[in-house]
Tab-separated table of C-alpha atoms and ligand atoms in Angstrom:
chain	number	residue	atom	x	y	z
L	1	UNK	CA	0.000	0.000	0.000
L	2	UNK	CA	1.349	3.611	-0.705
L	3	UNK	CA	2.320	5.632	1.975
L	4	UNK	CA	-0.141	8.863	1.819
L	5	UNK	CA	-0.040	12.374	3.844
L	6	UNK	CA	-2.855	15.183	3.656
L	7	UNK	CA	-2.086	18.278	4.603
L	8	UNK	CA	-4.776	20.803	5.352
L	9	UNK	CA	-2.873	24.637	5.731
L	10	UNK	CA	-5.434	27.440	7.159
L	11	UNK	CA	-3.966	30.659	6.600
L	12	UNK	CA	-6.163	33.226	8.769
L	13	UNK	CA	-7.920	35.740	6.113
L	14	UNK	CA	-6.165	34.536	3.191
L	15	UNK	CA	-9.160	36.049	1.229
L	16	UNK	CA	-10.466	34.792	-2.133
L	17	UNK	CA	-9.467	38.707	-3.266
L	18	UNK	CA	-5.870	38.758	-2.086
L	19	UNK	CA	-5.657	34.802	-3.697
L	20	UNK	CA	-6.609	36.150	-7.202
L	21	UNK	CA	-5.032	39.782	-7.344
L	22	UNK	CA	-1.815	37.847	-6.296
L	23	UNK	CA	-2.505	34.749	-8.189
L	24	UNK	CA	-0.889	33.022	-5.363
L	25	UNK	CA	1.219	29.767	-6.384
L	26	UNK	CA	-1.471	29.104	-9.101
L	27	UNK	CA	0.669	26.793	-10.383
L	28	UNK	CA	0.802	24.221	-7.127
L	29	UNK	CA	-2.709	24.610	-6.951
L	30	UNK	CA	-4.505	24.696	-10.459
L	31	UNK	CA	-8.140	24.086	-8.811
L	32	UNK	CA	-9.436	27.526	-6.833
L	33	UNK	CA	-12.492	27.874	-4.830
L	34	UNK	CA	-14.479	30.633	-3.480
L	35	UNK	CA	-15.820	30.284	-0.226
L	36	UNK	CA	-18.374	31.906	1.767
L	37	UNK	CA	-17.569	32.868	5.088
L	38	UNK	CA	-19.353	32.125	8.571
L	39	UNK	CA	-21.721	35.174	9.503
L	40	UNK	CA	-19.163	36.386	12.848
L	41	UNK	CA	-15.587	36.225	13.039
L	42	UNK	CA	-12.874	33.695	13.677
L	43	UNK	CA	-13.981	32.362	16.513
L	44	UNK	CA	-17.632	31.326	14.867
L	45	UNK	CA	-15.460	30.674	11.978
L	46	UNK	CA	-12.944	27.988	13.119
L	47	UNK	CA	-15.457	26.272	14.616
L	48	UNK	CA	-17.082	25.653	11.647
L	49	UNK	CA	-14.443	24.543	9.799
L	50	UNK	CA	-13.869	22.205	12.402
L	51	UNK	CA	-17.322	20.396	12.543
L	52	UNK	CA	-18.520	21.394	9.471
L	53	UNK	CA	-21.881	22.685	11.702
L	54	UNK	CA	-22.969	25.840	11.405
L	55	UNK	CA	-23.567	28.780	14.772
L	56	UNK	CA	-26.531	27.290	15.872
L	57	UNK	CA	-25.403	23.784	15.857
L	58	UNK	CA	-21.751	24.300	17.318
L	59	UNK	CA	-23.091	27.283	19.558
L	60	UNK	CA	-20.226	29.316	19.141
L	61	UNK	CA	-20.886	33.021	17.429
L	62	UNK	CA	-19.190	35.430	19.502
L	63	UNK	CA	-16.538	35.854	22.490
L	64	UNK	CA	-19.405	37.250	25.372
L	65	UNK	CA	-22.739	36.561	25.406
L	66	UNK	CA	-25.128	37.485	28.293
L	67	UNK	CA	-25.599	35.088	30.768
L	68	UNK	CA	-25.063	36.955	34.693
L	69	UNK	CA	-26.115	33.853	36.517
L	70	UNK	CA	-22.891	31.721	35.245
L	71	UNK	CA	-20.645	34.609	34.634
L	72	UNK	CA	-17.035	33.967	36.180
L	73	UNK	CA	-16.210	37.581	36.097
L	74	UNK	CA	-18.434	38.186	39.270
L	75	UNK	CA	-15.528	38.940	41.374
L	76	UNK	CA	-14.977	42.395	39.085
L	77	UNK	CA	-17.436	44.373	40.920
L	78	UNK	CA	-14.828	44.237	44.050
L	79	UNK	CA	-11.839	45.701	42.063
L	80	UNK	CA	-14.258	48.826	41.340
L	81	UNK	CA	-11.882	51.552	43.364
L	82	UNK	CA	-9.046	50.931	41.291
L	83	UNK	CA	-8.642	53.717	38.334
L	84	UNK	CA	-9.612	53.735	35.389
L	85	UNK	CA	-5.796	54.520	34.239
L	86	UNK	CA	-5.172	51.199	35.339
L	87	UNK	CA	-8.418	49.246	34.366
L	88	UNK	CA	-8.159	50.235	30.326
L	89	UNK	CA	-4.466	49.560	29.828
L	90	UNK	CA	-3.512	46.965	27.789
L	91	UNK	CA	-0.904	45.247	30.124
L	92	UNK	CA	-3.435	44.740	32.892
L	93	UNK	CA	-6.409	43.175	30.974
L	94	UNK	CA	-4.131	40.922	29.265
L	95	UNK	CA	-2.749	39.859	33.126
L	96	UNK	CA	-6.168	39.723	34.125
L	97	UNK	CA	-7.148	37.504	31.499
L	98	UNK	CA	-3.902	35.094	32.303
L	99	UNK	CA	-4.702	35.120	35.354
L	100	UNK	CA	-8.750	34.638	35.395
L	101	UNK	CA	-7.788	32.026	32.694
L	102	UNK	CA	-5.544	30.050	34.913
L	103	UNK	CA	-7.512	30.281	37.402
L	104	UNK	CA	-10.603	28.778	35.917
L	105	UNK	CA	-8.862	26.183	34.059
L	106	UNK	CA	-9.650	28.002	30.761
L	107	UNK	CA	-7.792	25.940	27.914
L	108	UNK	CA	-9.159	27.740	25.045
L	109	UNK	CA	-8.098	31.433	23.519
L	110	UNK	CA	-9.616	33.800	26.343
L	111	UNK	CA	-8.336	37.872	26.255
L	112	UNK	CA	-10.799	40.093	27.920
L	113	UNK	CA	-10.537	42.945	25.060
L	114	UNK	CA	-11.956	46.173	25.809
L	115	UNK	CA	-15.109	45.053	27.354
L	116	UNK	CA	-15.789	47.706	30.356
L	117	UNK	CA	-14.783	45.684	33.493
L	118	UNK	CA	-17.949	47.115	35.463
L	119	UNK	CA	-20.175	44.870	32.825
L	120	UNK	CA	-18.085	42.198	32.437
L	121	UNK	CA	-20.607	40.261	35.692
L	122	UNK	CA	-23.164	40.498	33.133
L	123	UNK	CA	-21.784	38.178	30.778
L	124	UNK	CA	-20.270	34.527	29.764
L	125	UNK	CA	-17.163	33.661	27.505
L	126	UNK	CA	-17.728	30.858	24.834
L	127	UNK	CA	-14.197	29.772	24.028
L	128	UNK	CA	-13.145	27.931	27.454
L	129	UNK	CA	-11.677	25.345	26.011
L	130	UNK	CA	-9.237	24.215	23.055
L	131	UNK	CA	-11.243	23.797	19.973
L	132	UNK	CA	-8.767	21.359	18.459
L	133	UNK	CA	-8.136	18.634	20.098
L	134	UNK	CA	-10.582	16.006	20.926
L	135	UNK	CA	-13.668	16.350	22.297
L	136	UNK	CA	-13.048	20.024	21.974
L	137	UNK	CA	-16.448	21.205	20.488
L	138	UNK	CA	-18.064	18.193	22.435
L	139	UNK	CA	-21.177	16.902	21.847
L	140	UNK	CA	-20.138	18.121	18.289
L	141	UNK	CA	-18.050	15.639	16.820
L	142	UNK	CA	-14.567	17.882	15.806
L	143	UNK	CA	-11.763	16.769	12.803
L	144	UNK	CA	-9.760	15.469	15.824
L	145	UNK	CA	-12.670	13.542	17.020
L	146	UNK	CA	-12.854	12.107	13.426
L	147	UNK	CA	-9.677	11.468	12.931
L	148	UNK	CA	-9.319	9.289	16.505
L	149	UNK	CA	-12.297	7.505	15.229
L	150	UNK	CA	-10.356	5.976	12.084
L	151	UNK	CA	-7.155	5.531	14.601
L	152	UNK	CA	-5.559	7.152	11.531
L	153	UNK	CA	-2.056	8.940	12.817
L	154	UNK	CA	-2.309	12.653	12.645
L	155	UNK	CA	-0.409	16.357	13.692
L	156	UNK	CA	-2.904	19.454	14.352
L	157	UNK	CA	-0.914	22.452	14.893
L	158	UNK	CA	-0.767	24.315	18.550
L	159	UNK	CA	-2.648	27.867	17.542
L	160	UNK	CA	-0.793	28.970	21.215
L	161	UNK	CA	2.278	28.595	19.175
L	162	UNK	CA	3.638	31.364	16.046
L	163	UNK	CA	3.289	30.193	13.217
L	164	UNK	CA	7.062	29.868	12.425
L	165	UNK	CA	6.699	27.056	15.370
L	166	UNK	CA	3.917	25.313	13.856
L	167	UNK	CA	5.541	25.283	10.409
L	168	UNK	CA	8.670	23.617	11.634
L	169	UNK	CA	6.720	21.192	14.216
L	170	UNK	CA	4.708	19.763	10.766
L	171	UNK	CA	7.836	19.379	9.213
L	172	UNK	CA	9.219	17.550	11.836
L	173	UNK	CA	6.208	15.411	11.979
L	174	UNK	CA	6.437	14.539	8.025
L	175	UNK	CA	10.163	13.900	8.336
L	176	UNK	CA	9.557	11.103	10.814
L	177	UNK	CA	6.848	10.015	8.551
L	178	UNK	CA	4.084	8.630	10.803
L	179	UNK	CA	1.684	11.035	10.307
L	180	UNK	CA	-1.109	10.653	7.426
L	181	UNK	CA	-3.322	13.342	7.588
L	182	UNK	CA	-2.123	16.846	9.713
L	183	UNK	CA	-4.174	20.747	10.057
L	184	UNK	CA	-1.619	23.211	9.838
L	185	UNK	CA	-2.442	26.338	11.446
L	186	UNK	CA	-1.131	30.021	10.451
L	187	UNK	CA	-2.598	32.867	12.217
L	188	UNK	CA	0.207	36.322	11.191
L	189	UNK	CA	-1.743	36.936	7.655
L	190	UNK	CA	-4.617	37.984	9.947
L	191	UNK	CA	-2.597	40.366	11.717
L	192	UNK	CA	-0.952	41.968	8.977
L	193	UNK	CA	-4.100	42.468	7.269
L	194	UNK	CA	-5.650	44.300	10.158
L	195	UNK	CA	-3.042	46.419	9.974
L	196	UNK	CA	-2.048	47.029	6.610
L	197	UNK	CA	-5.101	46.032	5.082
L	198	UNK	CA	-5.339	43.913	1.544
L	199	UNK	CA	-3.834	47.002	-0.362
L	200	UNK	CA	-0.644	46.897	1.923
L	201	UNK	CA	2.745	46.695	0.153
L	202	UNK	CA	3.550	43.808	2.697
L	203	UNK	CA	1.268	41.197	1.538
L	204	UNK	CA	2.845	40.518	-1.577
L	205	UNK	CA	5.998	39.904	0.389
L	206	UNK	CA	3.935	37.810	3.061
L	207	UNK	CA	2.409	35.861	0.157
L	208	UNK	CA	5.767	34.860	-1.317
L	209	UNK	CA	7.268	33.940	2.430
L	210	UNK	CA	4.216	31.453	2.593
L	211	UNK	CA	5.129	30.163	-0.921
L	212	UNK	CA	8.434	29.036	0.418
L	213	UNK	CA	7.132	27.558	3.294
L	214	UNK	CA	4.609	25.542	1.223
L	215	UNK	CA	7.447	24.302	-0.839
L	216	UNK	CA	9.746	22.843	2.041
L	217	UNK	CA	6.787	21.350	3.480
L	218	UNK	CA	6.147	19.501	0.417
L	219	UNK	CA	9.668	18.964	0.131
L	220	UNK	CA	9.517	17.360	3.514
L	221	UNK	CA	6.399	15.066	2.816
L	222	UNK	CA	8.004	14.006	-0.480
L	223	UNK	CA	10.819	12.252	0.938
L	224	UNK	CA	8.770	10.324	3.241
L	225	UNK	CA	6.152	9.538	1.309
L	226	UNK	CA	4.740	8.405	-2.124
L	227	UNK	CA	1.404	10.780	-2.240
L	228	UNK	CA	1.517	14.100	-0.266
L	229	UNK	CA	-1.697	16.591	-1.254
L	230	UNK	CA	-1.702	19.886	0.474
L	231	UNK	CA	-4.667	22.061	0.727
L	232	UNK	CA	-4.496	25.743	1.882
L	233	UNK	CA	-7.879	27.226	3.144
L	234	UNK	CA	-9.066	30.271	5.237
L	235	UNK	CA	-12.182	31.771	6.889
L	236	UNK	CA	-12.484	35.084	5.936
L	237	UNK	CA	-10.921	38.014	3.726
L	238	UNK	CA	-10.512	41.932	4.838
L	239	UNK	CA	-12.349	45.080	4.623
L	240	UNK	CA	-10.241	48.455	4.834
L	241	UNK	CA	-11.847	50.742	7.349
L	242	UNK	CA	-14.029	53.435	5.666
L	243	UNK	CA	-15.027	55.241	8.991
L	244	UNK	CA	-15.895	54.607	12.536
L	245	UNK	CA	-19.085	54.738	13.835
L	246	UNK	CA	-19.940	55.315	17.844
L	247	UNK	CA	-22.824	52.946	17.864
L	248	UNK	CA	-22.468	52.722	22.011
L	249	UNK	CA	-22.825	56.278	22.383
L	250	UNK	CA	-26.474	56.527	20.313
L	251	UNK	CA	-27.541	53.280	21.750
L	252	UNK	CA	-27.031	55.221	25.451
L	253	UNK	CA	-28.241	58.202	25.031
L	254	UNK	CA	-31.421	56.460	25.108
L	255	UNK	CA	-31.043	56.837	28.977
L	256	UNK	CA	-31.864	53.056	29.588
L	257	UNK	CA	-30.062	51.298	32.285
L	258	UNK	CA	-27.628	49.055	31.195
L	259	UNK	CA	-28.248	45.581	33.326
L	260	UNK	CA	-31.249	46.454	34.084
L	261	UNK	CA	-33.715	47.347	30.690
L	262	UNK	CA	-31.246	46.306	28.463
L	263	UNK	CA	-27.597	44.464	27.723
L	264	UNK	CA	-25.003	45.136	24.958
L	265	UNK	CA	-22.201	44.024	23.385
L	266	UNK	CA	-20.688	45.930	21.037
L	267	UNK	CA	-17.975	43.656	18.344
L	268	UNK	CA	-16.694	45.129	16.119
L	269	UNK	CA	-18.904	45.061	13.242
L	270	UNK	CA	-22.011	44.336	14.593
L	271	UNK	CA	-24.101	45.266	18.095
L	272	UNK	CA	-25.669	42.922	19.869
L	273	UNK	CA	-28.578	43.518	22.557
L	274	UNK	CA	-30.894	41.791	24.669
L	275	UNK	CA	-33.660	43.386	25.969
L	276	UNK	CA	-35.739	43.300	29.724
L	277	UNK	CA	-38.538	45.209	29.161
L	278	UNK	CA	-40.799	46.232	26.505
L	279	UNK	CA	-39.991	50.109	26.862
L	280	UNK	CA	-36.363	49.647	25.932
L	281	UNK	CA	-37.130	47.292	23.644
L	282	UNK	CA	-38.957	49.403	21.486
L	283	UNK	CA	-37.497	52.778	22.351
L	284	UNK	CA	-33.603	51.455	21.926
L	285	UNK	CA	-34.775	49.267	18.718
L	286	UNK	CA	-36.350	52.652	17.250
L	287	UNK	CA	-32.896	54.429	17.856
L	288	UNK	CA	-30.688	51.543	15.807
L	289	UNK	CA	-32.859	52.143	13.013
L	290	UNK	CA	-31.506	55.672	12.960
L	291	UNK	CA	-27.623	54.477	12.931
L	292	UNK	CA	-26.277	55.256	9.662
L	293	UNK	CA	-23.782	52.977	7.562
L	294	UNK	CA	-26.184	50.087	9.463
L	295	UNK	CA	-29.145	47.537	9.371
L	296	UNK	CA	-30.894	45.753	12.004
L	297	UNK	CA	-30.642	41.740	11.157
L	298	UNK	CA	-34.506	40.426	10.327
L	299	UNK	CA	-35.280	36.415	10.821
L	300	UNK	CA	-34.724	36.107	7.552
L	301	UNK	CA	-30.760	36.940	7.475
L	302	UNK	CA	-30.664	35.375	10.852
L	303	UNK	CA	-31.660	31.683	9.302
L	304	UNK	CA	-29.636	31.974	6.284
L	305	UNK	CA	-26.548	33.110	8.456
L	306	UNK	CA	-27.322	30.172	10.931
L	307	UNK	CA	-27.233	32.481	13.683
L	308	UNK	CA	-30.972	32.567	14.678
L	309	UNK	CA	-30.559	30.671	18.059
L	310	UNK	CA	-34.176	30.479	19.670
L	311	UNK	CA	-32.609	31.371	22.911
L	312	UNK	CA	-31.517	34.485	21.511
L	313	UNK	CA	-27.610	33.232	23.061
L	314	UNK	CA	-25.953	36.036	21.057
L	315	UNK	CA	-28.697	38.947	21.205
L	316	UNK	CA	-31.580	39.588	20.413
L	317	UNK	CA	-31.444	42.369	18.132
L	318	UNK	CA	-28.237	42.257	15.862
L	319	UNK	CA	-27.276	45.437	14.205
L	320	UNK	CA	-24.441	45.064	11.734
L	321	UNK	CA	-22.243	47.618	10.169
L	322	UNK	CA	-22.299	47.883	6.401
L	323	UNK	CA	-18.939	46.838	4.242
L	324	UNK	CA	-15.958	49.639	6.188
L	325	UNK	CA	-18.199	50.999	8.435
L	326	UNK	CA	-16.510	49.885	11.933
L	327	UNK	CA	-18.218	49.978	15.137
L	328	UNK	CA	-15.798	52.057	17.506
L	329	UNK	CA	-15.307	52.279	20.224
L	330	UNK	CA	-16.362	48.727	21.072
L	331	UNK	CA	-15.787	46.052	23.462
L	332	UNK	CA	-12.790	44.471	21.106
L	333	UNK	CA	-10.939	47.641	21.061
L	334	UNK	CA	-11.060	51.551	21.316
L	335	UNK	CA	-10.174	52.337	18.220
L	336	UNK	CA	-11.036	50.777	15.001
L	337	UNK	CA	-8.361	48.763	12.471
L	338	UNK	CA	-6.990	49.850	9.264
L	339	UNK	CA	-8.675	46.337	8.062
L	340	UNK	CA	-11.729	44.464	9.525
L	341	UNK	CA	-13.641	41.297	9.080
L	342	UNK	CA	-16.927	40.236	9.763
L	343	UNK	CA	-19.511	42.005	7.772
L	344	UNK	CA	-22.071	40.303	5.700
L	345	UNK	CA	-20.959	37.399	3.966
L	346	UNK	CA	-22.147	38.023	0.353
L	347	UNK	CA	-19.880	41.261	0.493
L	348	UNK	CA	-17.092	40.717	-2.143
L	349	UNK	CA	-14.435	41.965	0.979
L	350	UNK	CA	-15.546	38.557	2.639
L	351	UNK	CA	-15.055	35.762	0.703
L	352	UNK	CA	-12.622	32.732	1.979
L	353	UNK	CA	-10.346	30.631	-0.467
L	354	UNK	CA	-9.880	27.250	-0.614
L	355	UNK	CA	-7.036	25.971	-2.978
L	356	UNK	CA	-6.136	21.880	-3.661
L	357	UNK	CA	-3.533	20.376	-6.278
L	358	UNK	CA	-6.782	18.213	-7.555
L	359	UNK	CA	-9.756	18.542	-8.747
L	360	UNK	CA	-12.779	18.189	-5.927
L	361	UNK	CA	-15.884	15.743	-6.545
L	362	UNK	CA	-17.601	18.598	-4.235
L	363	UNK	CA	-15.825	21.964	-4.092
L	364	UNK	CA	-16.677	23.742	-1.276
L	365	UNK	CA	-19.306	26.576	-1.531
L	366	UNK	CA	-19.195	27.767	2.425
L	367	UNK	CA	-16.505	27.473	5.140
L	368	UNK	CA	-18.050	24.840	6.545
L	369	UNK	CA	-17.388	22.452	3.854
L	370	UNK	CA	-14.035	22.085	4.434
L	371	UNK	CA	-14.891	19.417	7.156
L	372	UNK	CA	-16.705	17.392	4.338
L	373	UNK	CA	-13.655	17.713	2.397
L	374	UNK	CA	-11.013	16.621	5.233
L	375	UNK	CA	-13.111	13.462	5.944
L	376	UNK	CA	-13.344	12.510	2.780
L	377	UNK	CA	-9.863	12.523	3.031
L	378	UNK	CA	-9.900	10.451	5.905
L	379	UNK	CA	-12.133	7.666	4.476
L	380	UNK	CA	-9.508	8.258	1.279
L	381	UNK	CA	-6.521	7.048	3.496
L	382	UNK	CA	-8.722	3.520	4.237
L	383	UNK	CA	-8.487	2.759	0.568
J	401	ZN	ZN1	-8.924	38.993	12.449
């Protein structure tokens, strides 16, 4: 029997755009998919492309959603005399989220952001635990799950590790040759996009760095094995910032009390409120209809973005921003990015690539057929 290795590579917002203005390595990979992105940002994203289940199914949209009764941030309301000086740096939310993270056992990505510390009782965090390794999206079944299933031997990258690391770890694992099937994860192109946005002079020179890296990996595989097909795929492209837009400010001076008529949190893109009376409910969902550059969700866009939980888990209302149009300041940050993701999905900013040396029986259309694709993979290595 031949020895085979697959090789899945996601490259964070390597967007269809970027793929084709570059034509990047169009020659490794002759067969070039669009895909449509999750509705939300990586962290719907990824696990998507990880069950192959959409929001509403994995129940994973955004970072907080409101939940006071099992928030473990309860213990904030006792650290209220400190300054605000020290409460908004940077340094001491990202302690505070080592630290809350350690102590709760956390094993997932967890980073506080810029979400006020006086609300932060209010809410829940969805990412407590690593997404990637078994049982990680538990009761849905993740690749890792699927892969332990077939016993067949496999590498998935650390994402707590650069991407440098995880490039040289895969290597390793192909030179020793016992792997068959490994996810490679790459997480800098988001970065650099954010900050430079698709336009910037540095992608070009990213793009060609990951060119080189592609071609030692296969390098790598080559001499260990007699089939090696590599796959790159990401979740999401880049929008440049058109203008910032204080959604928070509108929404308050509404005069409503926060925790008490209504909750908010404010992503980037989008705003996202639940409401505990019928006064604020009508008066605050009267005043988002006035937000320029915006439009309030309907059911309609809710159940083709998979995101209409009948809980209402991520808000009840959704506003999101149109294409550039960046809520700021929000709870993810003060200021808004050069580059952002997560607007609608059909917007031509938005669009994910997925690239393969072969032809596909079933390209994928949406993120979340990448799954379908890896398993098939799977089942492939049984034959
Ligand atoms: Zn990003």
């Amino acid at each position: 029997m031949s020895k085979k290795v697959y090789i899945f590579m996601f490259i964070d917002a390597l967007g269809w755009e970027i793929v084709n203005k570059y034509q990047f390595m169009e020659k490794t990979f002759p067969y070039r998919y669009p895909a449509k992105m999750q509705f939300g940002y990586s962290c719907t994203a990824i696990p998507t492309i990880l069950t192959g289940q959409p929001p509403t199914k994995h129940q994973h949209l955004s970072f907080y959603y409101y939940d006071p009764n099992n928030s473990p941030f309860h213990f904030f309301k006792y650290l209220k005399f400190l300054p605000s000086s020290i409460f908004d740096s940077w340094r001491f939310r990202h302690l505070m989220s080592r630290l809350i993270k350690k102590m709760k056992g956390y094993t997932g990505y967890f980073e506080l952001y810029a979400m006020p510390f006086e609300r932060l009782p209010y809410f829940d965090y969805i990412e407590k635990k690593d997404l990637f390794i078994p049982g990680g999206l538990s009761p849905v079944p993740n690749i890792a799950d699927e892969l332990e299933k077939r016993e067949i031997p496999y590498h998935i990258s650390n994402w707590r590790l650069s991407e440098q690391q995880n490039i040289d770890a895969m290597k390793t694992a192909l030179e020793k040759g016992e792997i068959n099937f490994s996810f490679l994860y790459t997480a800098a192109m988001d970065g650099l996009l954010h900050q430079v946005t698709k336009d910037g002079k540095e992608i070009p020179e990213k793009l060609d760095w990951y060119e080189k890296q592609i071609a030692e990996i296969l390098t790598a595989a080559e001499k260990n094995y007699d089939e090696c097909k590599l796959f790159v795929m990401s979740d999401h492209g880049m929008t440049t910032l058109t203008e910032a837009v204080d959604v928070k400010k509108e929404v308050e001076k509404t005069n409503f009390q926060f925790g008490k008529d209504y909750a908010a949190v404010y992503d980037s893109t989008m705003a996202r409120l639940w409401f505990f009376n019928d006064f604020a409910r009508k008066e605050i969902n009267q005043k988002l209809q006035q937000i320029p550059h915006s439009h309030v969700l309907d059911h309609e866009e809710k159940v083709k973005y998979n995101i209409d939980f009948p809980d209402n888990k991520f808000g009840e209302t959704i506003l999101l921003m149109d294409p550039g149009y960046q809520i700021a300041p929000s709870d993810m940050g003060l200021e808004p990015l050069p580059g952002m993701h997560g607007f609608a999905p059909e917007h031509e900013d938005s669009f994910a690539s997925f690239l393969s040396m072969e032809d596909l029986e079933t390209p994928p259309k949406w993120v979340g057929n990448y799954f379908d694709v890896m398993v098939s993979k799977m089942e492939a290595l049984k034959n």
